[in-house]
CSV table of C-alpha atoms and ligand atoms in Angstrom, one decimal:
chain,number,residue,atom,x,y,z
A,133,UNK,CA,0.0,0.0,0.0
A,134,UNK,CA,1.6,3.3,-1.0
A,135,UNK,CA,1.5,6.3,1.3
A,136,UNK,CA,-0.8,8.0,-1.2
A,137,UNK,CA,-3.6,5.6,-0.2
A,138,UNK,CA,-7.0,7.0,0.6
A,139,UNK,CA,-8.7,10.4,0.4
A,140,UNK,CA,-6.6,13.4,1.8
A,141,UNK,CA,-8.8,15.9,3.6
A,142,UNK,CA,-6.7,17.9,6.1
A,143,UNK,CA,-3.4,17.2,4.4
A,144,UNK,CA,-4.5,17.8,0.8
A,145,UNK,CA,-2.5,21.1,0.5
A,146,UNK,CA,0.8,19.8,2.0
A,147,UNK,CA,3.6,21.0,-0.1
A,148,UNK,CA,1.6,23.7,-1.8
A,149,UNK,CA,3.3,27.0,-0.7
A,150,UNK,CA,0.7,29.1,-2.5
A,151,UNK,CA,-2.2,27.7,-0.5
A,152,UNK,CA,-0.8,29.3,2.7
A,153,UNK,CA,-1.7,32.7,1.5
A,154,UNK,CA,-5.3,33.9,1.6
A,155,UNK,CA,-5.3,34.5,-2.2
A,156,UNK,CA,-4.0,31.0,-2.8
A,157,UNK,CA,-6.5,29.4,-0.3
A,158,UNK,CA,-9.4,31.3,-2.0
A,159,UNK,CA,-8.3,30.2,-5.4
A,160,UNK,CA,-8.7,26.6,-4.3
A,161,UNK,CA,-12.3,27.3,-3.1
A,162,UNK,CA,-11.3,28.4,0.4
A,163,UNK,CA,-13.9,30.2,2.6
A,164,UNK,CA,-16.9,29.2,0.3
A,165,UNK,CA,-18.0,26.6,2.9
A,166,UNK,CA,-18.0,29.5,5.5
A,167,UNK,CA,-20.7,31.3,3.5
A,168,UNK,CA,-22.8,28.1,3.4
A,169,UNK,CA,-22.2,27.5,7.2
A,170,UNK,CA,-23.1,31.1,8.3
A,171,UNK,CA,-26.5,30.7,6.5
A,172,UNK,CA,-27.1,27.6,8.7
A,173,UNK,CA,-28.6,27.6,12.2
A,174,UNK,CA,-26.1,26.8,14.9
A,175,UNK,CA,-28.0,23.7,16.1
A,176,UNK,CA,-28.1,22.3,12.6
A,177,UNK,CA,-24.2,22.7,12.4
A,178,UNK,CA,-24.0,20.9,15.7
A,179,UNK,CA,-26.2,18.1,14.5
A,180,UNK,CA,-24.2,17.8,11.3
A,181,UNK,CA,-21.0,17.4,13.2
A,182,UNK,CA,-22.6,14.8,15.5
A,183,UNK,CA,-23.9,12.8,12.4
A,184,UNK,CA,-20.4,12.8,10.9
A,185,UNK,CA,-18.9,10.8,13.7
A,186,UNK,CA,-16.0,13.2,14.0
A,187,UNK,CA,-14.0,12.3,17.1
A,188,UNK,CA,-11.5,14.6,18.9
A,189,UNK,CA,-8.0,14.1,17.5
A,190,UNK,CA,-6.2,15.4,20.7
A,191,UNK,CA,-6.1,12.0,22.3
A,192,UNK,CA,-9.3,10.9,24.0
A,193,UNK,CA,-11.4,10.5,20.9
A,194,UNK,CA,-14.5,12.1,22.4
A,195,UNK,CA,-17.3,12.6,19.9
A,196,UNK,CA,-17.0,16.4,18.8
A,197,UNK,CA,-20.7,17.1,18.2
A,198,UNK,CA,-21.7,15.5,21.5
A,199,UNK,CA,-19.2,17.7,23.4
A,200,UNK,CA,-20.5,20.8,21.6
A,201,UNK,CA,-24.0,19.8,22.7
A,202,UNK,CA,-23.0,20.1,26.4
A,203,UNK,CA,-22.7,23.9,26.1
A,204,UNK,CA,-25.8,25.5,27.8
A,205,UNK,CA,-28.0,27.1,25.1
A,206,UNK,CA,-28.8,30.3,27.1
A,207,UNK,CA,-25.2,31.1,27.9
A,208,UNK,CA,-24.4,34.9,27.1
A,209,UNK,CA,-20.8,34.2,26.5
A,210,UNK,CA,-19.1,31.1,25.0
A,211,UNK,CA,-15.5,30.5,23.9
A,212,UNK,CA,-13.9,28.2,21.4
A,213,UNK,CA,-10.2,27.4,22.1
A,214,UNK,CA,-8.0,25.5,19.6
A,215,UNK,CA,-5.5,23.3,21.4
A,216,UNK,CA,-2.3,23.6,19.3
A,217,UNK,CA,0.1,22.9,22.2
A,218,UNK,CA,1.1,19.5,20.7
A,219,UNK,CA,3.7,18.1,23.1
A,220,UNK,CA,2.9,14.4,23.5
A,221,UNK,CA,6.2,12.6,22.5
A,222,UNK,CA,5.8,11.0,19.1
A,223,UNK,CA,3.2,13.4,17.9
A,224,UNK,CA,4.0,16.0,15.2
A,225,UNK,CA,0.9,16.4,13.0
A,226,UNK,CA,-0.6,19.7,14.2
A,227,UNK,CA,2.5,21.6,13.5
A,228,UNK,CA,2.5,20.4,9.8
A,229,UNK,CA,-1.3,21.1,9.5
A,230,UNK,CA,-0.9,24.7,10.8
A,231,UNK,CA,2.2,25.3,8.7
A,232,UNK,CA,0.6,24.1,5.3
A,233,UNK,CA,-3.0,25.1,5.8
A,234,UNK,CA,-3.5,27.8,8.3
A,235,UNK,CA,-6.6,29.1,6.6
A,236,UNK,CA,-8.4,25.7,6.9
A,237,UNK,CA,-7.9,25.9,10.6
A,238,UNK,CA,-9.3,29.5,10.7
A,239,UNK,CA,-12.2,28.6,8.4
A,240,UNK,CA,-13.0,25.6,10.7
A,241,UNK,CA,-12.8,27.8,13.8
A,242,UNK,CA,-15.1,30.4,12.5
A,243,UNK,CA,-17.6,27.8,11.5
A,244,UNK,CA,-17.3,26.0,14.8
A,245,UNK,CA,-17.6,29.3,16.7
A,246,UNK,CA,-20.9,30.0,14.8
A,247,UNK,CA,-22.1,26.6,15.8
A,248,UNK,CA,-21.3,27.3,19.4
A,249,UNK,CA,-22.4,31.0,19.3
A,250,UNK,CA,-18.9,31.8,20.4
A,251,UNK,CA,-17.5,35.4,19.8
A,252,UNK,CA,-14.1,35.7,21.5
A,253,UNK,CA,-11.9,32.6,20.5
A,254,UNK,CA,-8.4,31.6,20.8
A,255,UNK,CA,-5.6,29.4,19.4
A,256,UNK,CA,-3.2,28.3,22.1
A,257,UNK,CA,0.0,27.4,20.2
A,258,UNK,CA,3.1,25.6,21.6
A,259,UNK,CA,5.8,28.2,22.3
A,260,UNK,CA,8.6,26.3,20.4
A,261,UNK,CA,6.5,26.4,17.2
A,262,UNK,CA,8.0,29.7,16.0
A,263,UNK,CA,7.6,29.0,12.2
A,264,UNK,CA,4.0,27.9,12.6
A,265,UNK,CA,3.2,30.8,14.8
A,266,UNK,CA,4.4,33.3,12.2
A,267,UNK,CA,2.3,31.5,9.5
A,268,UNK,CA,-0.7,31.5,11.6
A,269,UNK,CA,-0.5,35.2,12.8
A,270,UNK,CA,-0.2,36.3,9.2
A,271,UNK,CA,-3.2,34.2,8.1
A,272,UNK,CA,-5.4,35.6,11.0
A,273,UNK,CA,-4.4,39.2,9.9
A,274,UNK,CA,-5.4,38.4,6.3
A,275,UNK,CA,-8.7,36.9,7.6
A,276,UNK,CA,-9.5,40.1,9.5
A,277,UNK,CA,-8.5,42.3,6.5
A,278,UNK,CA,-10.9,40.3,4.2
A,279,UNK,CA,-13.8,40.5,6.7
A,280,UNK,CA,-13.9,36.8,7.6
A,281,UNK,CA,-13.0,37.7,11.2
A,282,UNK,CA,-14.2,40.8,13.2
A,283,UNK,CA,-17.6,42.4,13.4
A,284,UNK,CA,-20.4,41.8,10.9
A,285,UNK,CA,-18.4,39.0,9.1
A,286,UNK,CA,-19.4,38.7,5.5
A,287,UNK,CA,-22.2,41.1,6.2
A,288,UNK,CA,-24.2,38.5,8.3
A,289,UNK,CA,-24.2,40.7,11.5
A,290,UNK,CA,-22.2,37.9,13.3
A,291,UNK,CA,-19.1,38.7,15.2
A,292,UNK,CA,-16.1,36.4,15.5
A,293,UNK,CA,-12.6,37.2,17.0
A,294,UNK,CA,-9.5,35.1,17.0
A,295,UNK,CA,-6.5,35.6,19.2
A,296,UNK,CA,-3.3,33.5,18.8
A,297,UNK,CA,-1.6,32.9,22.2
A,298,UNK,CA,1.8,31.3,22.6
A,299,UNK,CA,2.6,28.8,25.4
A,300,UNK,CA,5.8,28.7,27.2
A,301,UNK,CA,7.0,25.1,26.7
A,302,UNK,CA,5.1,23.2,29.4
A,303,UNK,CA,3.6,19.8,28.4
A,304,UNK,CA,1.0,20.1,31.0
A,305,UNK,CA,-0.5,23.1,29.2
A,306,UNK,CA,-1.9,20.7,26.5
A,307,UNK,CA,-4.3,19.5,29.1
A,308,UNK,CA,-7.3,21.6,28.5
A,309,UNK,CA,-7.9,23.0,31.9
A,310,UNK,CA,-4.2,23.8,32.5
A,311,UNK,CA,-4.3,25.4,29.0
A,312,UNK,CA,-7.3,27.6,30.1
A,313,UNK,CA,-5.6,28.7,33.3
A,314,UNK,CA,-2.4,29.6,31.3
A,315,UNK,CA,-4.6,31.6,28.9
A,316,UNK,CA,-6.0,33.5,31.8
A,317,UNK,CA,-2.5,34.4,32.9
A,318,UNK,CA,-2.5,31.9,35.8
A,319,UNK,CA,-0.1,29.1,36.5
A,320,UNK,CA,-0.6,26.3,34.0
A,321,UNK,CA,-2.1,23.6,36.3
A,322,UNK,CA,-5.1,21.4,35.6
A,323,UNK,CA,-8.4,22.2,37.3
A,324,UNK,CA,-10.6,19.7,39.1
A,325,UNK,CA,-13.4,18.3,36.8
A,326,UNK,CA,-16.4,18.7,37.0
A,327,UNK,CA,-17.2,21.3,36.2
A,328,UNK,CA,-16.1,20.6,32.7
A,329,UNK,CA,-15.0,23.4,30.4
A,330,UNK,CA,-18.1,23.2,28.3
A,331,UNK,CA,-20.0,24.4,31.4
A,332,UNK,CA,-17.4,26.5,33.2
A,333,UNK,CA,-14.2,27.2,31.2
A,334,UNK,CA,-12.3,30.3,30.1
A,335,UNK,CA,-13.0,33.2,32.5
A,336,UNK,CA,-15.6,31.0,34.2
A,337,UNK,CA,-17.7,30.9,30.9
A,338,UNK,CA,-18.7,27.8,28.7
A,339,UNK,CA,-15.7,26.9,26.6
A,340,UNK,CA,-15.0,24.2,24.1
A,341,UNK,CA,-11.5,23.0,23.7
A,342,UNK,CA,-10.6,21.2,20.4
A,343,UNK,CA,-7.6,19.9,18.7
A,344,UNK,CA,-6.2,21.5,15.6
A,345,UNK,CA,-7.0,18.4,13.4
A,346,UNK,CA,-10.5,18.1,14.9
A,347,UNK,CA,-11.3,21.7,13.9
A,348,UNK,CA,-9.7,21.5,10.4
A,349,UNK,CA,-12.2,18.7,9.6
A,350,UNK,CA,-15.2,20.8,10.3
A,351,UNK,CA,-15.3,22.7,6.9
A,352,UNK,CA,-14.9,19.5,5.0
A,353,UNK,CA,-17.8,18.0,6.9
A,354,UNK,CA,-20.1,21.0,6.1
A,355,UNK,CA,-18.9,20.9,2.5
A,356,UNK,CA,-19.2,17.2,1.7
A,357,UNK,CA,-21.9,16.3,4.2
A,358,UNK,CA,-21.9,14.2,7.4
A,359,UNK,CA,-22.8,11.0,5.7
A,360,UNK,CA,-20.0,11.2,3.3
A,361,UNK,CA,-17.5,11.9,6.1
A,362,UNK,CA,-18.9,9.1,8.3
A,363,UNK,CA,-18.7,6.7,5.4
A,364,UNK,CA,-14.9,7.3,5.0
A,365,UNK,CA,-14.3,5.9,8.5
A,366,UNK,CA,-14.9,2.8,10.5
A,367,UNK,CA,-17.6,2.2,13.0
A,368,UNK,CA,-18.2,5.2,15.2
A,369,UNK,CA,-15.0,7.0,13.8
A,370,UNK,CA,-15.6,9.2,10.8
A,371,UNK,CA,-13.1,10.7,8.3
A,372,UNK,CA,-9.4,10.0,8.2
A,373,UNK,CA,-6.6,10.1,10.8
A,374,UNK,CA,-3.2,11.9,10.7
A,375,UNK,CA,-0.7,9.4,11.9
A,376,UNK,CA,2.9,10.5,12.9
A,377,UNK,CA,5.4,7.7,12.6
A,378,UNK,CA,8.8,7.8,14.3
A,379,UNK,CA,11.4,5.3,15.3
A,380,UNK,CA,12.9,2.4,13.5
A,381,UNK,CA,11.2,2.5,10.1
A,382,UNK,CA,12.6,3.2,6.7
A,383,UNK,CA,10.3,6.1,6.0
A,384,UNK,CA,9.1,7.9,9.2
A,385,UNK,CA,6.8,10.8,8.6
A,386,UNK,CA,3.4,12.3,8.9
A,387,UNK,CA,0.7,10.5,6.9
A,388,UNK,CA,-3.1,11.0,6.5
A,389,UNK,CA,-4.6,7.6,6.2
A,390,UNK,CA,-7.9,5.8,6.2
A,391,UNK,CA,-8.9,4.8,9.7
A,392,UNK,CA,-9.1,1.1,9.0
A,393,UNK,CA,-5.3,0.8,8.2
A,394,UNK,CA,-3.7,-1.7,10.6
A,395,UNK,CA,-0.2,-1.3,12.3
A,396,UNK,CA,1.3,-3.9,10.1
A,397,UNK,CA,0.1,-2.2,6.9
A,398,UNK,CA,1.4,1.1,8.3
A,399,UNK,CA,4.9,-0.2,9.1
A,400,UNK,CA,5.4,-2.4,6.1
A,401,UNK,CA,3.4,-0.8,3.2
A,402,UNK,CA,3.3,3.0,4.2
A,403,UNK,CA,6.7,3.3,5.9
A,404,UNK,CA,8.7,0.8,3.9
A,405,UNK,CA,9.3,-1.7,6.8
A,406,UNK,CA,11.5,-1.8,9.7
A,407,UNK,CA,14.9,-0.2,9.1
A,408,UNK,CA,18.2,-2.0,8.5
A,409,UNK,CA,16.3,-5.2,7.7
A,410,UNK,CA,15.5,-5.8,11.4
A,411,UNK,CA,12.3,-6.8,13.0
A,412,UNK,CA,9.7,-5.0,15.0
A,413,UNK,CA,9.7,-5.6,18.7
A,414,UNK,CA,7.1,-3.1,20.2
A,415,UNK,CA,4.9,-0.3,18.9
A,416,UNK,CA,3.7,2.7,20.8
A,417,UNK,CA,0.3,3.3,19.2
A,418,UNK,CA,-0.7,6.9,20.1
A,419,UNK,CA,2.0,8.9,21.9
A,420,UNK,CA,4.3,7.6,24.7
A,421,UNK,CA,1.4,7.7,27.3
A,422,UNK,CA,-0.3,4.7,25.7
A,423,UNK,CA,0.5,1.1,26.6
A,424,UNK,CA,2.5,-0.6,23.9
A,425,UNK,CA,1.6,-3.4,21.4
A,426,UNK,CA,3.8,-6.5,21.0
A,427,UNK,CA,4.6,-7.9,17.6
A,428,UNK,CA,1.7,-10.3,17.6
A,429,UNK,CA,-0.9,-7.5,18.2
A,430,UNK,CA,-0.2,-5.4,15.0
A,431,UNK,CA,-3.0,-6.6,12.8
A,432,UNK,CA,-5.5,-4.3,14.5
A,433,UNK,CA,-6.9,-1.2,12.9
A,434,UNK,CA,-5.5,2.2,14.2
A,435,UNK,CA,-8.9,3.3,15.4
A,436,UNK,CA,-10.2,4.5,18.8
A,437,UNK,CA,-12.7,1.6,19.7
A,438,UNK,CA,-10.6,-1.2,18.1
A,439,UNK,CA,-7.5,-0.4,20.2
A,440,UNK,CA,-9.6,-0.3,23.4
A,441,UNK,CA,-11.6,-3.4,22.9
A,442,UNK,CA,-10.0,-5.8,20.2
A,443,UNK,CA,-9.6,-9.3,21.7
A,444,UNK,CA,-6.3,-9.6,19.9
A,445,UNK,CA,-4.7,-7.0,22.2
A,446,UNK,CA,-3.6,-8.3,25.6
A,447,UNK,CA,-5.0,-6.4,28.5
A,448,UNK,CA,-2.5,-4.6,30.8
A,449,UNK,CA,-1.7,-6.2,34.1
A,450,UNK,CA,-1.1,-4.5,37.4
A,451,UNK,CA,0.7,-7.5,38.7
A,452,UNK,CA,1.3,-10.9,37.1
A,453,UNK,CA,-2.2,-12.2,36.4
A,454,UNK,CA,-4.0,-9.3,37.8
A,455,UNK,CA,-5.5,-7.2,35.0
A,456,UNK,CA,-5.8,-3.4,35.0
A,457,UNK,CA,-9.5,-2.5,35.5
A,458,UNK,CA,-10.7,0.8,34.1
A,459,UNK,CA,-14.0,0.3,35.9
A,460,UNK,CA,-17.4,-0.9,34.6
A,461,UNK,CA,-15.8,-4.2,33.8
A,462,UNK,CA,-13.6,-2.8,31.2
A,463,UNK,CA,-9.9,-3.9,31.1
A,464,UNK,CA,-7.2,-1.5,29.8
A,465,UNK,CA,-5.8,-2.6,26.5
A,466,UNK,CA,-4.5,0.4,24.8
A,467,UNK,CA,-5.7,3.7,23.1
A,468,UNK,CA,-5.3,5.5,19.8
A,469,UNK,CA,-4.3,8.6,21.7
A,470,UNK,CA,-2.7,11.4,19.7
A,471,UNK,CA,-1.8,9.5,16.6
A,472,UNK,CA,1.9,9.3,17.4
A,473,UNK,CA,3.1,5.9,16.5
A,474,UNK,CA,6.6,4.9,17.6
A,475,UNK,CA,8.1,1.7,16.1
A,476,UNK,CA,10.9,0.0,18.2
A,477,UNK,CA,13.0,-2.6,16.6
A,478,UNK,CA,14.5,-5.7,18.2
A,479,UNK,CA,17.9,-4.2,18.8
A,480,UNK,CA,16.6,-1.5,21.3
A,481,UNK,CA,17.1,-1.7,25.0
A,482,UNK,CA,13.4,-1.5,25.9
A,483,UNK,CA,13.9,-0.9,29.7
A,484,UNK,CA,16.2,2.1,28.8
A,485,UNK,CA,13.5,3.4,26.5
A,486,UNK,CA,10.8,3.0,29.2
A,487,UNK,CA,13.1,4.9,31.6
A,488,UNK,CA,13.5,7.7,29.1
A,489,UNK,CA,9.6,7.9,28.9
A,490,UNK,CA,9.3,8.0,32.7
A,491,UNK,CA,11.9,10.8,32.8
A,492,UNK,CA,9.7,12.8,30.6
A,493,UNK,CA,6.5,12.5,32.7
A,494,UNK,CA,8.4,13.0,35.9
A,495,UNK,CA,9.8,16.3,34.6
A,496,UNK,CA,6.5,17.4,33.2
A,497,UNK,CA,4.4,16.7,36.3
A,498,UNK,CA,2.9,20.0,37.4
A,499,UNK,CA,3.3,18.9,41.1
A,500,UNK,CA,-0.2,19.7,42.2
A,501,UNK,CA,-1.2,16.3,43.4
A,502,UNK,CA,0.9,13.9,45.4
A,503,UNK,CA,0.4,10.6,43.6
A,504,UNK,CA,1.7,12.1,40.4
A,505,UNK,CA,4.3,14.4,41.9
A,506,UNK,CA,5.9,11.7,43.9
A,507,UNK,CA,4.9,8.7,42.0
A,508,UNK,CA,6.3,9.9,38.6
A,509,UNK,CA,9.6,10.7,40.3
A,510,UNK,CA,9.7,7.2,41.9
A,511,UNK,CA,8.9,5.5,38.6
A,512,UNK,CA,11.8,7.3,37.1
A,513,UNK,CA,14.1,6.5,39.8
A,514,UNK,CA,13.3,2.9,40.2
A,515,UNK,CA,13.2,2.4,36.3
A,516,UNK,CA,16.7,4.1,36.0
A,517,UNK,CA,18.3,1.7,38.5
A,518,UNK,CA,16.6,-1.3,36.7
A,519,UNK,CA,17.7,0.0,33.3
A,520,UNK,CA,21.3,0.4,34.6
A,521,UNK,CA,21.4,-3.1,36.0
A,522,UNK,CA,21.4,-2.0,39.6
A,523,UNK,CA,17.8,-3.0,40.4
A,524,UNK,CA,16.6,-4.8,43.5
A,525,UNK,CA,14.7,-8.2,43.4
A,526,UNK,CA,11.4,-6.6,44.3
A,527,UNK,CA,11.7,-3.6,41.9
A,528,UNK,CA,9.3,-4.9,39.3
A,529,UNK,CA,6.6,-5.3,42.0
A,530,UNK,CA,7.5,-1.9,43.3
A,531,UNK,CA,7.1,-0.3,39.8
A,532,UNK,CA,3.7,-2.0,39.3
A,533,UNK,CA,2.4,-0.8,42.8
A,534,UNK,CA,3.6,2.8,42.3
A,535,UNK,CA,2.0,2.9,38.9
A,536,UNK,CA,-1.2,1.5,40.3
A,537,UNK,CA,-1.0,4.1,43.1
A,538,UNK,CA,-1.0,6.9,40.5
A,539,UNK,CA,-3.6,5.7,37.9
A,540,UNK,CA,-7.1,6.9,38.8
A,541,UNK,CA,-5.9,9.0,41.8
A,542,UNK,CA,-4.9,12.2,40.2
A,543,UNK,CA,-6.5,15.5,39.1
A,544,UNK,CA,-5.6,15.0,35.5
A,545,UNK,CA,-4.6,12.3,33.1
A,546,UNK,CA,-0.9,13.0,33.3
A,547,UNK,CA,-0.8,10.4,36.1
A,548,UNK,CA,-2.2,7.8,33.7
A,549,UNK,CA,0.1,8.9,31.0
A,550,UNK,CA,3.1,7.7,33.2
A,551,UNK,CA,1.4,4.7,34.8
A,552,UNK,CA,-0.1,3.1,31.7
A,553,UNK,CA,3.1,2.7,29.6
A,554,UNK,CA,4.9,1.5,32.7
A,555,UNK,CA,2.3,-1.2,33.4
A,556,UNK,CA,2.0,-2.0,29.7
A,557,UNK,CA,5.7,-2.6,29.2
A,558,UNK,CA,5.9,-4.7,32.4
A,559,UNK,CA,3.0,-6.8,31.2
A,560,UNK,CA,4.2,-7.4,27.7
A,561,UNK,CA,8.0,-7.2,28.0
A,562,UNK,CA,8.5,-8.5,31.6
A,563,UNK,CA,11.4,-10.7,30.5
A,564,UNK,CA,13.4,-7.7,29.5
A,565,UNK,CA,13.1,-6.2,33.0
A,566,UNK,CA,13.7,-9.5,34.7
A,567,UNK,CA,16.9,-10.0,32.6
A,568,UNK,CA,18.2,-6.7,33.9
A,569,UNK,CA,17.4,-7.8,37.5
A,570,UNK,CA,18.8,-11.2,36.8
A,571,UNK,CA,22.1,-9.7,35.9
A,572,UNK,CA,22.2,-8.0,39.3
A,573,UNK,CA,21.6,-11.3,41.1
A,574,UNK,CA,24.3,-13.0,39.0
A,575,UNK,CA,26.9,-10.4,39.7
B,67,FMN,C1,-1.3,15.8,30.0
B,67,FMN,C2,-2.1,16.0,28.9
B,67,FMN,C3,-1.7,16.7,27.7
B,67,FMN,C4,-2.4,17.0,26.7
B,67,FMN,N1,-1.9,17.5,25.5
B,67,FMN,C5,-2.6,17.8,24.5
B,67,FMN,C6,-2.1,18.5,23.3
B,67,FMN,O1,-0.9,18.9,23.3
B,67,FMN,N2,-2.9,18.7,22.3
B,67,FMN,C7,-4.3,18.3,22.3
B,67,FMN,O2,-5.0,18.6,21.3
B,67,FMN,N3,-4.8,17.7,23.4
B,67,FMN,C8,-4.0,17.5,24.5
B,67,FMN,N4,-4.6,16.8,25.5
B,67,FMN,C9,-6.0,16.5,25.5
B,67,FMN,C10,-6.8,17.8,25.9
B,67,FMN,O3,-7.0,17.9,27.4
B,67,FMN,C11,-8.2,17.8,25.3
B,67,FMN,O4,-8.8,16.6,25.6
B,67,FMN,C12,-8.2,18.0,23.8
B,67,FMN,O5,-7.6,19.2,23.5
B,67,FMN,C13,-9.7,18.1,23.3
B,67,FMN,O6,-9.7,18.2,21.9
B,67,FMN,P1,-10.4,17.1,21.0
B,67,FMN,O7,-11.8,16.9,21.7
B,67,FMN,O8,-10.6,17.8,19.7
B,67,FMN,O9,-9.6,16.0,21.0
B,67,FMN,C14,-3.7,16.5,26.6
B,67,FMN,C15,-4.3,15.9,27.7
B,67,FMN,C16,-3.5,15.6,28.8
B,67,FMN,C17,-4.0,15.0,30.1
B,68,SF4,S1,-1.9,14.5,37.6
B,68,SF4,FE1,0.2,15.5,37.8
B,68,SF4,S2,0.2,16.9,36.1
B,68,SF4,FE2,-2.0,16.4,36.6
B,68,SF4,S3,-2.7,18.0,38.0
B,68,SF4,FE3,-1.9,16.2,39.2
B,68,SF4,S4,0.3,16.7,39.6
B,68,SF4,FE4,-0.4,18.0,38.0
């Protein structure tokens, strides 16, 4: 299967420098859908997005139209915030999307803002994305000049404003409530939920936070119709998916692919196989916060529901034989997350790789709640000594119990982001950890 497979929606203009300007974008039909959308009633737009099966591309895969429906109808002020903080290791699609097609994001935001009756709206962009920030600010200025943004847009009497705000390099500011605190000028720390942002968000007012890719799909849905968009996908997941592939493949990159593609197809047919003629050992399916897949679990589609429920994926254990329970009888397998696929070959020291992941989350914990602040540090410390063959006989039990103490006991999901991969690697690659401990015993 070549990388060109399938319909390109949000990446259709990749490589086309001219499309980044307003004139170039308009020449390709840009902002025509906006005229259609502004003539529609907000509730009809929400229903169209619901029917399209669009699911959030930021990580959790929550149904976008359903989330929009939570905003109270009578609220005097609503905000739409685009989450462009993209910091999950392995994920690098939003930066490409913004760079190549900034006006598609702006058009998607204006349409979505109309659906939500939101007037003052924001794009929160990761601070390190200097190049994308410049492209975006220029595009927003152009949209204001042409009357797509501002007061009385396109003579409809509607008002829509867009402010681009740069973050300062904290991973936690990608978590939506930390992002809102940061946008308000406070410390970027997550808020307790409920209340959810759709009820009480930015400045205490109802706010919808959506990922870049999510919002860029909205004009396409309104243009082509919800049924068409839903039909491109699989089950309850409509459209396509941006997949970022890094690690040990011949052709790493950012690919827009049909949702039914499996990991084996991705690695072998899209990315040219594992590099240097080696074999795949493990795959991180959706950013480093997701439990890994082993080599016999790769014939599964890269799709939200499949990755959570497919019987071919082994559930994650807390301790040998004891499965990780998500509640409601559901066992944790893995998740599609942010679309960041990391392929690991059979020459890699997996325990060292896990230590590196733990180091990241320990560094990025905001320190607000004890299980995460202390637990991520302990995971890093214990994992480091195991990786360096200085572990103690009980260390694997200790790692499992620390991870179990974090998951489900914190304010935000950064806790799980550290605990789940730890438990997942311990479950599926236990022998690698035991070999490190074994070397200590033998010494
Ligand atoms: C620690 C943490 C970091 C996150 N980072 C991002 C991010 O960089 N970009 C993003 O879109 N969502 C991120 N999320 C998810 C957001 O909280 C939120 O669910 C998402 O922006 C909603 O958009 P969607 O519904 O379009 O997916 C993160 C979540 C957590 C817990
Ligand atoms: S889980 Fe971690 S990152 Fe999230 S609020 Fe608690 S301490 Fe902060």
